[in-house]
Short mmCIF file of C-alpha atoms and ligand atoms in Angstrom, two decimals:
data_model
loop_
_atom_site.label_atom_id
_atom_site.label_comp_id
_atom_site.label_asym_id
_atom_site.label_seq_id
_atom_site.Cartn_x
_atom_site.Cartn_y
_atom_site.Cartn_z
CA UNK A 1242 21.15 -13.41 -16.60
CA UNK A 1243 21.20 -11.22 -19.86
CA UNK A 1244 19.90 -8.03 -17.96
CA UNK A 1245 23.38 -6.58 -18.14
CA UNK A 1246 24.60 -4.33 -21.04
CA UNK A 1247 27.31 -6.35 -22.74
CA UNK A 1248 29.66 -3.25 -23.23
CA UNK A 1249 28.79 -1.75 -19.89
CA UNK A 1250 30.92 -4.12 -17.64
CA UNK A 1251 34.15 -4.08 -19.57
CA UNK A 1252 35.06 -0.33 -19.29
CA UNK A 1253 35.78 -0.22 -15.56
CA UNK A 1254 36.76 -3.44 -15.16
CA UNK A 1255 40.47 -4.16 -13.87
CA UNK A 1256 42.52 -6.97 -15.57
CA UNK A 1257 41.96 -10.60 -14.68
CA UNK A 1258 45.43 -10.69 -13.42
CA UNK A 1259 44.61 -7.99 -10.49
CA UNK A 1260 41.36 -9.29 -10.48
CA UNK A 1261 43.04 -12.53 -8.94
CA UNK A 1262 44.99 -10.09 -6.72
CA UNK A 1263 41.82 -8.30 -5.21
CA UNK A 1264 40.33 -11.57 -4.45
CA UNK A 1265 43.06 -12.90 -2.62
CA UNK A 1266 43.99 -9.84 -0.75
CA UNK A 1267 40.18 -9.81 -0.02
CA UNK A 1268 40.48 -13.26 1.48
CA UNK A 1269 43.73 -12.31 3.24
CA UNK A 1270 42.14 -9.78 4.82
CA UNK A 1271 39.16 -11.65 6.22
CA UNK A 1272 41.52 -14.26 7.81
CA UNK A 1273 43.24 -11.50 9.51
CA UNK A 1274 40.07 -9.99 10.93
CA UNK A 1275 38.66 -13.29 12.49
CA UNK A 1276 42.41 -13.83 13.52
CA UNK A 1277 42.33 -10.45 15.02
CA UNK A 1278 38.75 -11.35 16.68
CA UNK A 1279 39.24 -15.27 17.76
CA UNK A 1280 42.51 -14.31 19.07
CA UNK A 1281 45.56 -17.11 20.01
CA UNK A 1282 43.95 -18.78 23.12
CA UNK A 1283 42.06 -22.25 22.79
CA UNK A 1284 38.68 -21.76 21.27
CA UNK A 1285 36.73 -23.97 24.01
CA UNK A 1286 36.57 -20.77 25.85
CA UNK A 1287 35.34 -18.36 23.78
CA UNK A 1288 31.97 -16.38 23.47
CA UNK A 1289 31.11 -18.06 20.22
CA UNK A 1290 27.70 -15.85 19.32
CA UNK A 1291 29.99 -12.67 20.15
CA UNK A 1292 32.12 -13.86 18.33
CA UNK A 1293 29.85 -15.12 15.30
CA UNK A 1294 28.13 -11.40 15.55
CA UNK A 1295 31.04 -9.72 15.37
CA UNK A 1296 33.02 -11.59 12.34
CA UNK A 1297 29.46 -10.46 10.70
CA UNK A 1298 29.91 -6.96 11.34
CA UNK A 1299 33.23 -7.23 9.89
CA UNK A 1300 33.49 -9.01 7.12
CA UNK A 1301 29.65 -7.51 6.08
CA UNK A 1302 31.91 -4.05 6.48
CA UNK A 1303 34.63 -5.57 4.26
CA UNK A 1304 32.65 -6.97 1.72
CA UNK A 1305 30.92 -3.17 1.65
CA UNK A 1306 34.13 -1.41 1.12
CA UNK A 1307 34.87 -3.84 -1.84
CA UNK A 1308 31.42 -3.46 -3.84
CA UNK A 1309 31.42 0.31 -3.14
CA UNK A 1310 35.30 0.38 -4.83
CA UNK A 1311 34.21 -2.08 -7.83
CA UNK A 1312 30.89 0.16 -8.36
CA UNK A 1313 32.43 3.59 -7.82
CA UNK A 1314 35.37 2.43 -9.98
CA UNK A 1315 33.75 1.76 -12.93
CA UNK A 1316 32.30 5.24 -14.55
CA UNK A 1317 30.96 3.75 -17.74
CA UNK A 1318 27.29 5.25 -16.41
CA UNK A 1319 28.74 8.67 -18.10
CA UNK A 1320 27.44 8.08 -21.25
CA UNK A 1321 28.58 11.33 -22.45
CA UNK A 1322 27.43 15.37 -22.16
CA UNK A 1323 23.99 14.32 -22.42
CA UNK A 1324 21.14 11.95 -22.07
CA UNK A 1325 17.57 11.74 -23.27
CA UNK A 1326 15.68 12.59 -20.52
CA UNK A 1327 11.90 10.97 -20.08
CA UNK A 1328 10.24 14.38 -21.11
CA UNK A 1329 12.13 13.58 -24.67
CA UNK A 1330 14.47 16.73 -24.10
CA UNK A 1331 18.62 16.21 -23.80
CA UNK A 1332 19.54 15.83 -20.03
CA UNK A 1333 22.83 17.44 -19.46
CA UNK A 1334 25.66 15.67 -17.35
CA UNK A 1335 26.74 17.31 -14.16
CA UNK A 1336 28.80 15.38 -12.70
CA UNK A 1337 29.10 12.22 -10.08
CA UNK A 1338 26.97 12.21 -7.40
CA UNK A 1339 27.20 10.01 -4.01
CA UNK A 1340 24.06 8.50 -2.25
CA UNK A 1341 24.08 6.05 0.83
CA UNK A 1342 21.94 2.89 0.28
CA UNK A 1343 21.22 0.41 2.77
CA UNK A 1344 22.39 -3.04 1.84
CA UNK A 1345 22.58 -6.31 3.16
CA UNK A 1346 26.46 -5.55 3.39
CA UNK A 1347 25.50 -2.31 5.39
CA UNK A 1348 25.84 0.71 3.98
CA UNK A 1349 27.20 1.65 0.62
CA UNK A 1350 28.04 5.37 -0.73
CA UNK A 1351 27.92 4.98 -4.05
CA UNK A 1352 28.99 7.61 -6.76
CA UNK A 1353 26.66 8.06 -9.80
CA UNK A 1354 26.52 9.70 -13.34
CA UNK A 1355 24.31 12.35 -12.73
CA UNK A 1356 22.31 14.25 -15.55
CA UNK A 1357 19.98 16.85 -15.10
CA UNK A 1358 17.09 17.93 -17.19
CA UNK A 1359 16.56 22.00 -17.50
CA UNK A 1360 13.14 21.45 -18.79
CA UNK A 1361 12.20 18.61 -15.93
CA UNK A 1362 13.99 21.05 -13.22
CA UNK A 1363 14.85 17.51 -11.74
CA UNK A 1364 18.00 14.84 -12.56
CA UNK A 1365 18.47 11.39 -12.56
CA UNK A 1366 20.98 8.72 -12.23
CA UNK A 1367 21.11 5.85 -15.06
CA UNK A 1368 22.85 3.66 -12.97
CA UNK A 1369 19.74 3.96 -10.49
CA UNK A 1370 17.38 2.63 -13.10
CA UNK A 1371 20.16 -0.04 -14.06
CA UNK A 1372 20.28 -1.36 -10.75
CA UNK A 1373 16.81 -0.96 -9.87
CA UNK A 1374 17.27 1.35 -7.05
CA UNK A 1375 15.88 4.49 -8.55
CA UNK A 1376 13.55 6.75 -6.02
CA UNK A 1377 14.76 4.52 -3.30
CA UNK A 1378 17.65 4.37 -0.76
CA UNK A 1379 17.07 0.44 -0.33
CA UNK A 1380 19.48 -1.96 -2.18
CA UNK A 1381 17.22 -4.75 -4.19
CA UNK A 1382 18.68 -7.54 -1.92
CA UNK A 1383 16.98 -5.40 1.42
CA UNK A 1384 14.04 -4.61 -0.41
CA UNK A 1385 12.67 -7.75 -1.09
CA UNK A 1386 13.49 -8.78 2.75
CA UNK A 1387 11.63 -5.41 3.94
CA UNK A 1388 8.95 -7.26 1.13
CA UNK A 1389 8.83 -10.35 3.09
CA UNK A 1390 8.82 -8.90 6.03
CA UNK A 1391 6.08 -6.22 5.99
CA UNK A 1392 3.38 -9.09 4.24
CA UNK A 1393 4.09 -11.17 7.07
CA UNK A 1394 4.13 -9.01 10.17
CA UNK A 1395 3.73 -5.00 11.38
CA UNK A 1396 5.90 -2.86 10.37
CA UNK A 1397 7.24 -2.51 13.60
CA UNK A 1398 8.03 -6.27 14.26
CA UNK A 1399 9.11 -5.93 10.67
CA UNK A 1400 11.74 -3.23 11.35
CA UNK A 1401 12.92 -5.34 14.88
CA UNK A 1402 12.98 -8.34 12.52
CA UNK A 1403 15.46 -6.71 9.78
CA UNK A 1404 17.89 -5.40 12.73
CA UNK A 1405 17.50 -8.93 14.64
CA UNK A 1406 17.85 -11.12 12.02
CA UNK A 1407 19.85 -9.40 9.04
CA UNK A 1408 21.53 -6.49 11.01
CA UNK A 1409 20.18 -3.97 8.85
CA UNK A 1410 18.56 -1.14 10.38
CA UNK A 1411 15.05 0.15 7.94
CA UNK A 1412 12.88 2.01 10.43
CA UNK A 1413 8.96 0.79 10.54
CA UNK A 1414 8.25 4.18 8.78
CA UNK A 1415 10.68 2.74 5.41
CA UNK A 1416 9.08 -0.53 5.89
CA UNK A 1417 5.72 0.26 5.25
CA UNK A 1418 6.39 3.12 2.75
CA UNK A 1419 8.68 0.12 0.97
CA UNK A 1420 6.38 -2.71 1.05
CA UNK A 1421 3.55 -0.57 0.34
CA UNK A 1422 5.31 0.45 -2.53
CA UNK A 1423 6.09 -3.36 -3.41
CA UNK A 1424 2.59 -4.30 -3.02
CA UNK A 1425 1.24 -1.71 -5.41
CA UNK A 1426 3.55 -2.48 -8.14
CA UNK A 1427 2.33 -6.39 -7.39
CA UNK A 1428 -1.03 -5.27 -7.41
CA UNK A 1429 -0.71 -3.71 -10.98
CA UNK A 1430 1.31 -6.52 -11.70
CA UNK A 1431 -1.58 -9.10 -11.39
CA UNK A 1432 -4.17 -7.00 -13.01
CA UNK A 1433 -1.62 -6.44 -16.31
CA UNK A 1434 -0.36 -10.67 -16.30
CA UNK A 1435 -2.43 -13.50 -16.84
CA UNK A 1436 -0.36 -16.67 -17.71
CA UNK A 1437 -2.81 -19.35 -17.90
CA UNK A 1438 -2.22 -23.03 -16.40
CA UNK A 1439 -3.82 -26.06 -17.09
CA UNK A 1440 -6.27 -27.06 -14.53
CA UNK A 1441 -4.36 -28.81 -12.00
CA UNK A 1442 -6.81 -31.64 -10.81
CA UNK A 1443 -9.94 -32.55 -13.34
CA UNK A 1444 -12.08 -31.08 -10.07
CA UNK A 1445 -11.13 -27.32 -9.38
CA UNK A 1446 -13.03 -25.15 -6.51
CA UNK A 1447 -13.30 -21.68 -6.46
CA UNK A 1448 -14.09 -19.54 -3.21
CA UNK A 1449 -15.41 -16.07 -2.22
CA UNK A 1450 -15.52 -14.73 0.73
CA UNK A 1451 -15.45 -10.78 2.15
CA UNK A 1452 -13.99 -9.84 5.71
CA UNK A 1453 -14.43 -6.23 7.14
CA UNK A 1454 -10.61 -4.61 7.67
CA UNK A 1455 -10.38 -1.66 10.47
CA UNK A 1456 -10.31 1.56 8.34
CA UNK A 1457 -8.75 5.42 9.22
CA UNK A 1458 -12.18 7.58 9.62
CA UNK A 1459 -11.05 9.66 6.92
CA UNK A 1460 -11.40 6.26 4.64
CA UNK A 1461 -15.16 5.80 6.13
CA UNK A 1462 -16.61 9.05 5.08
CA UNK A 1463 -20.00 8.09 3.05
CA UNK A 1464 -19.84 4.51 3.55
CA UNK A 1465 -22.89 2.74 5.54
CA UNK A 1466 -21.90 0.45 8.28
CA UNK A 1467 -23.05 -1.84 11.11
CA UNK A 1468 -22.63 0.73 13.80
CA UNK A 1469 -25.70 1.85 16.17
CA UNK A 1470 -25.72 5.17 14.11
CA UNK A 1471 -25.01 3.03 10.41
CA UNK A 1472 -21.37 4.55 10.12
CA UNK A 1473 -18.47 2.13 9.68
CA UNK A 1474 -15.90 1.24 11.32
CA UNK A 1475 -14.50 -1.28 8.66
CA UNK A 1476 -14.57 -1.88 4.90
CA UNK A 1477 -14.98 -4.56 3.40
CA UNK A 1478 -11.67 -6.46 1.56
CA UNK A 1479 -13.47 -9.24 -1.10
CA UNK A 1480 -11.58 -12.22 -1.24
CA UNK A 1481 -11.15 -15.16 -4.04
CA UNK A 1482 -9.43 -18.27 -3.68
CA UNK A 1483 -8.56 -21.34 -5.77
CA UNK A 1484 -7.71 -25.21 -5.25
CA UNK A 1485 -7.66 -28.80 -5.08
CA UNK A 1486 -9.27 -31.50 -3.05
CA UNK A 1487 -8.17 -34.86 -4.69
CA UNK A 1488 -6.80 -35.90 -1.31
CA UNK A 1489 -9.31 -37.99 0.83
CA UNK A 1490 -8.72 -38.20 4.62
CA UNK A 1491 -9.38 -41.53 6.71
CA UNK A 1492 -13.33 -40.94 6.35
CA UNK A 1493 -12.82 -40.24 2.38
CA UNK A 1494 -13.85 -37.22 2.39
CA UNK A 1495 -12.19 -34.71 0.15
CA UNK A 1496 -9.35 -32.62 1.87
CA UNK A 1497 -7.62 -29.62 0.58
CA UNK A 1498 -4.55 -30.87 -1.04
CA UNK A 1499 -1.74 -28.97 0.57
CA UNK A 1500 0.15 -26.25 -1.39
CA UNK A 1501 -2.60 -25.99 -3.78
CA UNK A 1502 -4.47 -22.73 -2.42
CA UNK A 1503 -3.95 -19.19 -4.19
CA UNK A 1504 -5.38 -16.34 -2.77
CA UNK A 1505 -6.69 -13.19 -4.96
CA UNK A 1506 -8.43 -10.15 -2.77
CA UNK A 1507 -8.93 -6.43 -2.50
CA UNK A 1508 -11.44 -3.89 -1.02
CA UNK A 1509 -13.52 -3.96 -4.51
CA UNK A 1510 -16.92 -3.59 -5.12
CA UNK A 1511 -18.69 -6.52 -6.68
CA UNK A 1512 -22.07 -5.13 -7.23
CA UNK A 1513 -23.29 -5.17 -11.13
CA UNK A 1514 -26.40 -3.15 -12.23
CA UNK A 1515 -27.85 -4.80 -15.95
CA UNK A 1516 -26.43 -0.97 -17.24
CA UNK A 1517 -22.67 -1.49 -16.60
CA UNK A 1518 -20.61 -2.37 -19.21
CA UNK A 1519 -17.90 -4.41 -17.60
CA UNK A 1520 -18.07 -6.50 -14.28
CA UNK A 1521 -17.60 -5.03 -11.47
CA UNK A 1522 -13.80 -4.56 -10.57
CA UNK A 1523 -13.81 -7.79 -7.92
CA UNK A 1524 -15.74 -10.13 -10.93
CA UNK A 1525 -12.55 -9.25 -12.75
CA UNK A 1526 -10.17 -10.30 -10.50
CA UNK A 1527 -12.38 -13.71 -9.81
CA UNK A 1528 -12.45 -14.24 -13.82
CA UNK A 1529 -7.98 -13.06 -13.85
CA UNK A 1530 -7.32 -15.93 -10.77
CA UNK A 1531 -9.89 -18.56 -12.14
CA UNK A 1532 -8.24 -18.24 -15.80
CA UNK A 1533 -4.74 -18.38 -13.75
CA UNK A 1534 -5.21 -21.46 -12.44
CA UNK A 1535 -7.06 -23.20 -15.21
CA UNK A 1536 -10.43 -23.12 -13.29
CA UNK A 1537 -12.24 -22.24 -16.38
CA UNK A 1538 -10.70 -25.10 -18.37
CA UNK A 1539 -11.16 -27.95 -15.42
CA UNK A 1540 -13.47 -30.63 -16.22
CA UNK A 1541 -15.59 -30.11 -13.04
CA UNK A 1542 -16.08 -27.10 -11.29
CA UNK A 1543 -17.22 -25.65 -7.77
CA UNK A 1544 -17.89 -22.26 -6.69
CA UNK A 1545 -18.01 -22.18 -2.80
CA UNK A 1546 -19.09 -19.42 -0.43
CA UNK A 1547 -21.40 -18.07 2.65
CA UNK A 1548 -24.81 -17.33 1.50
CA UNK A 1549 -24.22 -13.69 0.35
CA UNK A 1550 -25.98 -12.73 -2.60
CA UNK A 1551 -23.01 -10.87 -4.02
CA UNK A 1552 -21.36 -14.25 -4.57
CA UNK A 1553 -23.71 -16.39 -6.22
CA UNK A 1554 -24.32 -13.39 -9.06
CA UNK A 1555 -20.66 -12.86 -9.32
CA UNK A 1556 -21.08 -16.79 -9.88
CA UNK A 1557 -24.02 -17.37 -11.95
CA UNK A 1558 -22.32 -14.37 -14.30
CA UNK A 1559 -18.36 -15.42 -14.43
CA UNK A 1560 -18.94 -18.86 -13.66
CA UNK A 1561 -22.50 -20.26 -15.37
CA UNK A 1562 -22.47 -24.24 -15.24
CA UNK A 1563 -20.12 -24.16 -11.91
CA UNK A 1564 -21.59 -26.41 -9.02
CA UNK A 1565 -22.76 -23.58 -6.41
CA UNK A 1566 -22.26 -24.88 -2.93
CA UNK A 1567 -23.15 -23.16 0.35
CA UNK A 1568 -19.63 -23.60 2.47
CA UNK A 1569 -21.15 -26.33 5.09
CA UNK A 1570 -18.38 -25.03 7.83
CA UNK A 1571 -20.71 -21.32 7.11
CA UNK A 1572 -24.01 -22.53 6.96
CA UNK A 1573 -23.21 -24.51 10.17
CA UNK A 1574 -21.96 -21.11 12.16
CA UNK A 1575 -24.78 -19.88 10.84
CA UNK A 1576 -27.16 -22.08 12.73
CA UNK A 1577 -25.07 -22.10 15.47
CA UNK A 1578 -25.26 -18.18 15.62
CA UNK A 1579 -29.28 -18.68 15.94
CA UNK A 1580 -28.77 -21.09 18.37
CA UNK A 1581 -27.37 -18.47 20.82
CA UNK A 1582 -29.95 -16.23 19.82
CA UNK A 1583 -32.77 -18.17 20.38
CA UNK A 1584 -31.34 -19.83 23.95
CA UNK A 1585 -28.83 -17.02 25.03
CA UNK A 1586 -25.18 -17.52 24.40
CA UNK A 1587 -24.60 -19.58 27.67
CA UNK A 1588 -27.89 -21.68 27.16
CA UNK A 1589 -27.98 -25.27 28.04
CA UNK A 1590 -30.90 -25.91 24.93
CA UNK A 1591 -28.99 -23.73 22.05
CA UNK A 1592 -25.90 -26.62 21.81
CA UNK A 1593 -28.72 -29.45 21.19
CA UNK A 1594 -30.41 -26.88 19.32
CA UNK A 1595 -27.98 -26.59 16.56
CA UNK A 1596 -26.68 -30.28 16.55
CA UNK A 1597 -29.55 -31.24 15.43
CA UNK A 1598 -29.27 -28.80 12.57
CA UNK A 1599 -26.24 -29.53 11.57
CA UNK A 1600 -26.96 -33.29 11.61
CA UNK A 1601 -30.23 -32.62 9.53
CA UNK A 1602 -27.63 -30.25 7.28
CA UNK A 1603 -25.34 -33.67 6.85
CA UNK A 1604 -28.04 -35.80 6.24
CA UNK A 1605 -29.55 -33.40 3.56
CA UNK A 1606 -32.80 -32.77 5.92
CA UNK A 1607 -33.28 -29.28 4.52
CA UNK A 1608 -37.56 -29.42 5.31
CA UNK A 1609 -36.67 -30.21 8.99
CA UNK A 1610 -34.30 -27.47 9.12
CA UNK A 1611 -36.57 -25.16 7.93
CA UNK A 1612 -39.70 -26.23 10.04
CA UNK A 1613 -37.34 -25.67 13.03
CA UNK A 1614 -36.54 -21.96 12.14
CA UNK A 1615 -39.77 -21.46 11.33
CA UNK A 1616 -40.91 -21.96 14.54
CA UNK A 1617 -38.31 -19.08 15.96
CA UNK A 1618 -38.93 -17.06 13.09
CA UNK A 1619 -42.17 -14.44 14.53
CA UNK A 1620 -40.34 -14.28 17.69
CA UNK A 1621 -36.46 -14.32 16.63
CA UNK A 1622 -34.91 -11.86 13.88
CA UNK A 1623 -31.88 -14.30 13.70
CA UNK A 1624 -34.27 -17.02 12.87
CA UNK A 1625 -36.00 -15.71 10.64
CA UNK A 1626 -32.92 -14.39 8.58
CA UNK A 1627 -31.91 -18.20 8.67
CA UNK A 1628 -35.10 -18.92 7.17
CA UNK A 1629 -34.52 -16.74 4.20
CA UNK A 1630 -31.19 -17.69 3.79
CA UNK A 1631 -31.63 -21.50 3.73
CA UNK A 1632 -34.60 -20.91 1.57
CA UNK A 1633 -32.53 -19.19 -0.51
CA UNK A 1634 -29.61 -21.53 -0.77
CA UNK A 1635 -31.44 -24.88 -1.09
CA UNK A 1636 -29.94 -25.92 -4.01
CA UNK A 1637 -26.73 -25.39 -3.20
CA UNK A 1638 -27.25 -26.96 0.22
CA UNK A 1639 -27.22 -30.63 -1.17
CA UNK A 1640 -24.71 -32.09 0.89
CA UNK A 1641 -25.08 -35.89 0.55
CA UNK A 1642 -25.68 -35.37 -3.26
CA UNK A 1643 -22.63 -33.41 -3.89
CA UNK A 1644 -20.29 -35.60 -0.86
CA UNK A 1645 -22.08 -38.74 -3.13
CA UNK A 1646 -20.05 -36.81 -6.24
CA UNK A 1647 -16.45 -36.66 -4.24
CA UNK A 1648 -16.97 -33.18 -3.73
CA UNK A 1649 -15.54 -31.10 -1.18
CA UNK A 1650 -18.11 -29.14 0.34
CA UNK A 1651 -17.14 -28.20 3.71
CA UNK A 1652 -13.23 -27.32 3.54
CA UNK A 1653 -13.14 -24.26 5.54
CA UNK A 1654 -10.60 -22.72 2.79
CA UNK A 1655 -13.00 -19.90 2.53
CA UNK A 1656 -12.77 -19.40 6.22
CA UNK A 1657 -9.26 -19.99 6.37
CA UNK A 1658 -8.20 -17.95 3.74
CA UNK A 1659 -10.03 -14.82 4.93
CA UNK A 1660 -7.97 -15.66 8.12
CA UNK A 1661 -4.79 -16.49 6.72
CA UNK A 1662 -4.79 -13.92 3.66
CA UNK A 1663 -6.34 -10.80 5.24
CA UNK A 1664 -7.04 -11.13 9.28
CA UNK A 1665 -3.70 -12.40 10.64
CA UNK A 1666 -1.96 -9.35 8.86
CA UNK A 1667 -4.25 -6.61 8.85
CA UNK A 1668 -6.98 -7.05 12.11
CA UNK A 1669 -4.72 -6.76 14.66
CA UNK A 1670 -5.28 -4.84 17.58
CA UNK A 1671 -5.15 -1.22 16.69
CA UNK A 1672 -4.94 -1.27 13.15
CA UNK A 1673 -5.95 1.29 11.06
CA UNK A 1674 -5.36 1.02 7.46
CA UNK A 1675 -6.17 3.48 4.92
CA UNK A 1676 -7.60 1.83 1.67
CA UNK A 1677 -4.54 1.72 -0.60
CA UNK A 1678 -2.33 0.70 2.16
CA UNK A 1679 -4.65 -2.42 2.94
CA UNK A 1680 -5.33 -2.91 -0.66
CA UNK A 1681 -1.06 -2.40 -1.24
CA UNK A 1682 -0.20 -5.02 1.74
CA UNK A 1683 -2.94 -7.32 0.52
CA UNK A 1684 -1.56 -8.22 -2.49
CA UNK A 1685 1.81 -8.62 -1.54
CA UNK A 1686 0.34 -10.82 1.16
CA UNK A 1687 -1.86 -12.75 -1.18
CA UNK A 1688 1.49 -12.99 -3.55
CA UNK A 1689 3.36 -14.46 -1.02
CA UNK A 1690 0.75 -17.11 0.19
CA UNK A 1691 0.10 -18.03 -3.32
CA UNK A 1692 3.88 -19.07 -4.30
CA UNK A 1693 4.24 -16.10 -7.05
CA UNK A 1694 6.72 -13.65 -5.40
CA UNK A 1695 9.66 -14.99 -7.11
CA UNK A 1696 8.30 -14.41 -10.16
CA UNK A 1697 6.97 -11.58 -9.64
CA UNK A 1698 10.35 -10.42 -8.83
CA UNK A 1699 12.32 -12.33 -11.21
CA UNK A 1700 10.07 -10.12 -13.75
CA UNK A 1701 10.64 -6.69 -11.64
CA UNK A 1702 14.64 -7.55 -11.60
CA UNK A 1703 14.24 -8.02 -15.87
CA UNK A 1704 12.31 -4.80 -15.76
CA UNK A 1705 15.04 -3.08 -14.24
CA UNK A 1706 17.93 -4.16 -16.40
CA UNK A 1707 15.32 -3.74 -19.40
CA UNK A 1708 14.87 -0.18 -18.72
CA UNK A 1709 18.67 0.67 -18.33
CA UNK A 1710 19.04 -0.64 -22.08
ZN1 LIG B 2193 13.13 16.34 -18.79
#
């Protein structure tokens, strides 16, 4: 890695000959604690996780003590009486100061160059920056766990899981404020880098979707809802997704190939008036994922979603030429949602009912579809909905034309990836998010799921040793 200072490392360094020393004294003293531990009786007998746990604790403890030495040893941080500081004035040195970090080795005290800035009124540490711990008293290598962590589960099971499973203590409260933190700086991350790909399959499909997260009330104030008295409860986090479907499955029809899904979503408006000069902030991050992944350059292309409006202008504006298809998985629910309110949700005639829809759907039987709503339609406000959206959509409901073309039209990705992305992670019971913590674990969620965390913090580790240069 070329992130380290080339003249740095050599001033504290000890001599290769008791560098050999250390390490075998090091190793020396290892054997002797698992010696100590294991003690001289036959091993049959023996506790083995007590004993596995405990060699942890101790050699983790060892290993400590040596990085702390090697780090607090080497003093080539003091880079003289002063420093520029950020505000461009000279930050004066005042001596070596010791913080506590949590590591994976446990904790480590380390001793720091410390310069402080009259005009600031504040100080800083170079080696902080160096080492890409600044403002934080997590080491890098427990950061990106508490990163894993608190995308995949609450902050609580994310806390239990860091004690269980890497016997480091971070309390929920440090896990969210960490991977809150993470997921902003991945947020600005993806609206800053766009590395185009090639289109990975001549037949790419991109799909929209939106998903109401649980808000804080303080997050609701002025925003219209679907409660009796039109406040909200939720807000709504938009959602875009990219992928491939060259894979057929015993019927040959098109199946999601596996690994190929990226997910890009936030609580963003979509909604363009003809007077704004830019698309909206979500149209943005459709056109930053699409050029991502080489959508815009594939041969074919599909834009899937439900029948909201929002979509299919986002579409016909990013996207003009793409194939617009009505996700067959939503129009189905959709019919079966009228179904149950035609019949009741426990009738025996609504499960007929909406077979026969969605075999009229698959057979591309649109008229009959629509002569059977619009007989519910005076009587039934669900129905009649239906009718307008089917109406609507008609074009993009083609579903024997566009299955006739190999095209995927009913994957459920949309679906999926609203669950998967966004409801697994943050509509749990008793969740409350306030906007940019949703919008913070979203994206390091959606970062995750879409393969691009290692990147992402290959380029925040090159940052780091950047900025100490
Ligand atoms: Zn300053």
């Amino acid at each position: 890695m070329g992130r380290r200072p080339t003249g740095r490392a050599r001033g504290g360094r000890a001599g290769s000959g008791q560098k050999g020393g250390f390490k075998e004294a090091f190793q020396a003293e290892v054997v002797a604690e698992i010696e100590a531990l294991v003690g001289p009786g036959a091993v049959d007998g023996l506790d083995f996780e007590a004993i596995e746990t405990a060699a942890r604790r101790r050699a983790l403890a060892l290993a400590a003590r040596a990085v702390a030495q090697r780090f607090n040893a080497d003093h080539s941080d003091h880079r003289g009486p002063t420093v520029s500081c950020r505000c461009g004035r000279p930050a004066r040195y005042a001596g070596r100061r010791a913080k506590t970090f949590q590591s994976a080795l446990g904790e480590l005290t380390l001793e720091r160059a410390y310069y402080h800035c009259e005009a600031c009124e504040a100080g800083f540490c170079p080696r902080d920056r160096a080492l890409g711990v600044q403002g934080s008293s997590l080491s890098p290598a427990v950061t990106r766990m508490v990163g894993r962590v608190g995308a995949m589960v609450s902050f609580v099971e994310g806390s239990t899981l860091m004690q269980e499973l890497a016997a480091v203590p971070v309390d929920p409260k440090q896990v969210e404020r960490t991977a809150e933190a993470l997921g902003r700086e991945i947020a600005a991350d993806e609206r800053r880098l766009v590395e185009p790909e090639p289109p990975a399959a001549p037949t790419m499909y991109l799909g929209m979707d939106g998903t109401g997260v649980p808000m804080r009330a303080s997050e609701l104030a002025g925003h219209a809802g679907k409660q009796p008295d039109g406040s909200a409860k939720t807000r709504e986090v938009k959602l875009c997704t990219v992928w491939t479907a060259e894979g057929r499955d015993d019927e040959g029809i098109p199946v999601r190939d596996p690994g190929s899904v990226s997910y890009s979503a936030a609580i963003e408006s979509a909604a363009s008036r003809d007077t704004d000069q830019a698309p909206s902030a979500f149209a943005q991050r459709a056109d930053r994922e699409a050029r991502r992944r080489g959508f815009d350059q594939a041969e074919r292309r599909a834009v899937l979603g439900d029948g909201a409006p929002w979509i299919w202008n986002l579409a016909d504006e990013q996207f003009p030429g793409a194939i617009q298809i009505v996700d067959l998985f939503h129009a189905k629910q959709h019919l079966s949602d009228v179904a149950k309110a035609i019949y009741g949700p426990g009738g025996a005639l609504g499960p007929p009912w909406a077979k026969q829809r969605h075999d009229e759907l698959d057979e591309g039987q649109l008229d009959a579809v629509l002569q059977a709503l619009r007989v519910h339609a005076e009587a039934n406000d669900e129905a009649r909905k239906c009718l307008d959206y089917v109406t609507r959509n008609q074009l993009r409901m083609r579903y024997p034309e566009f299955r006739a073309q190999g095209l995927c039209v009913s994957s459920g990705v949309v679906e999926a990836g609203c669950k998967v992305a966004i409801g697994t992670r943050l509509k749990r019971a008793g969740m409350r998010w306030t906007v940019s913590g949703a919008d913070a674990i979203i994206a390091l969620r959606c970062c995750q799921l879409s393969g691009r965390f290692e990147d992402f913090w290959e380029r925040r580790s090159a940052a780091a040793g950047a900025g100490a240069r």
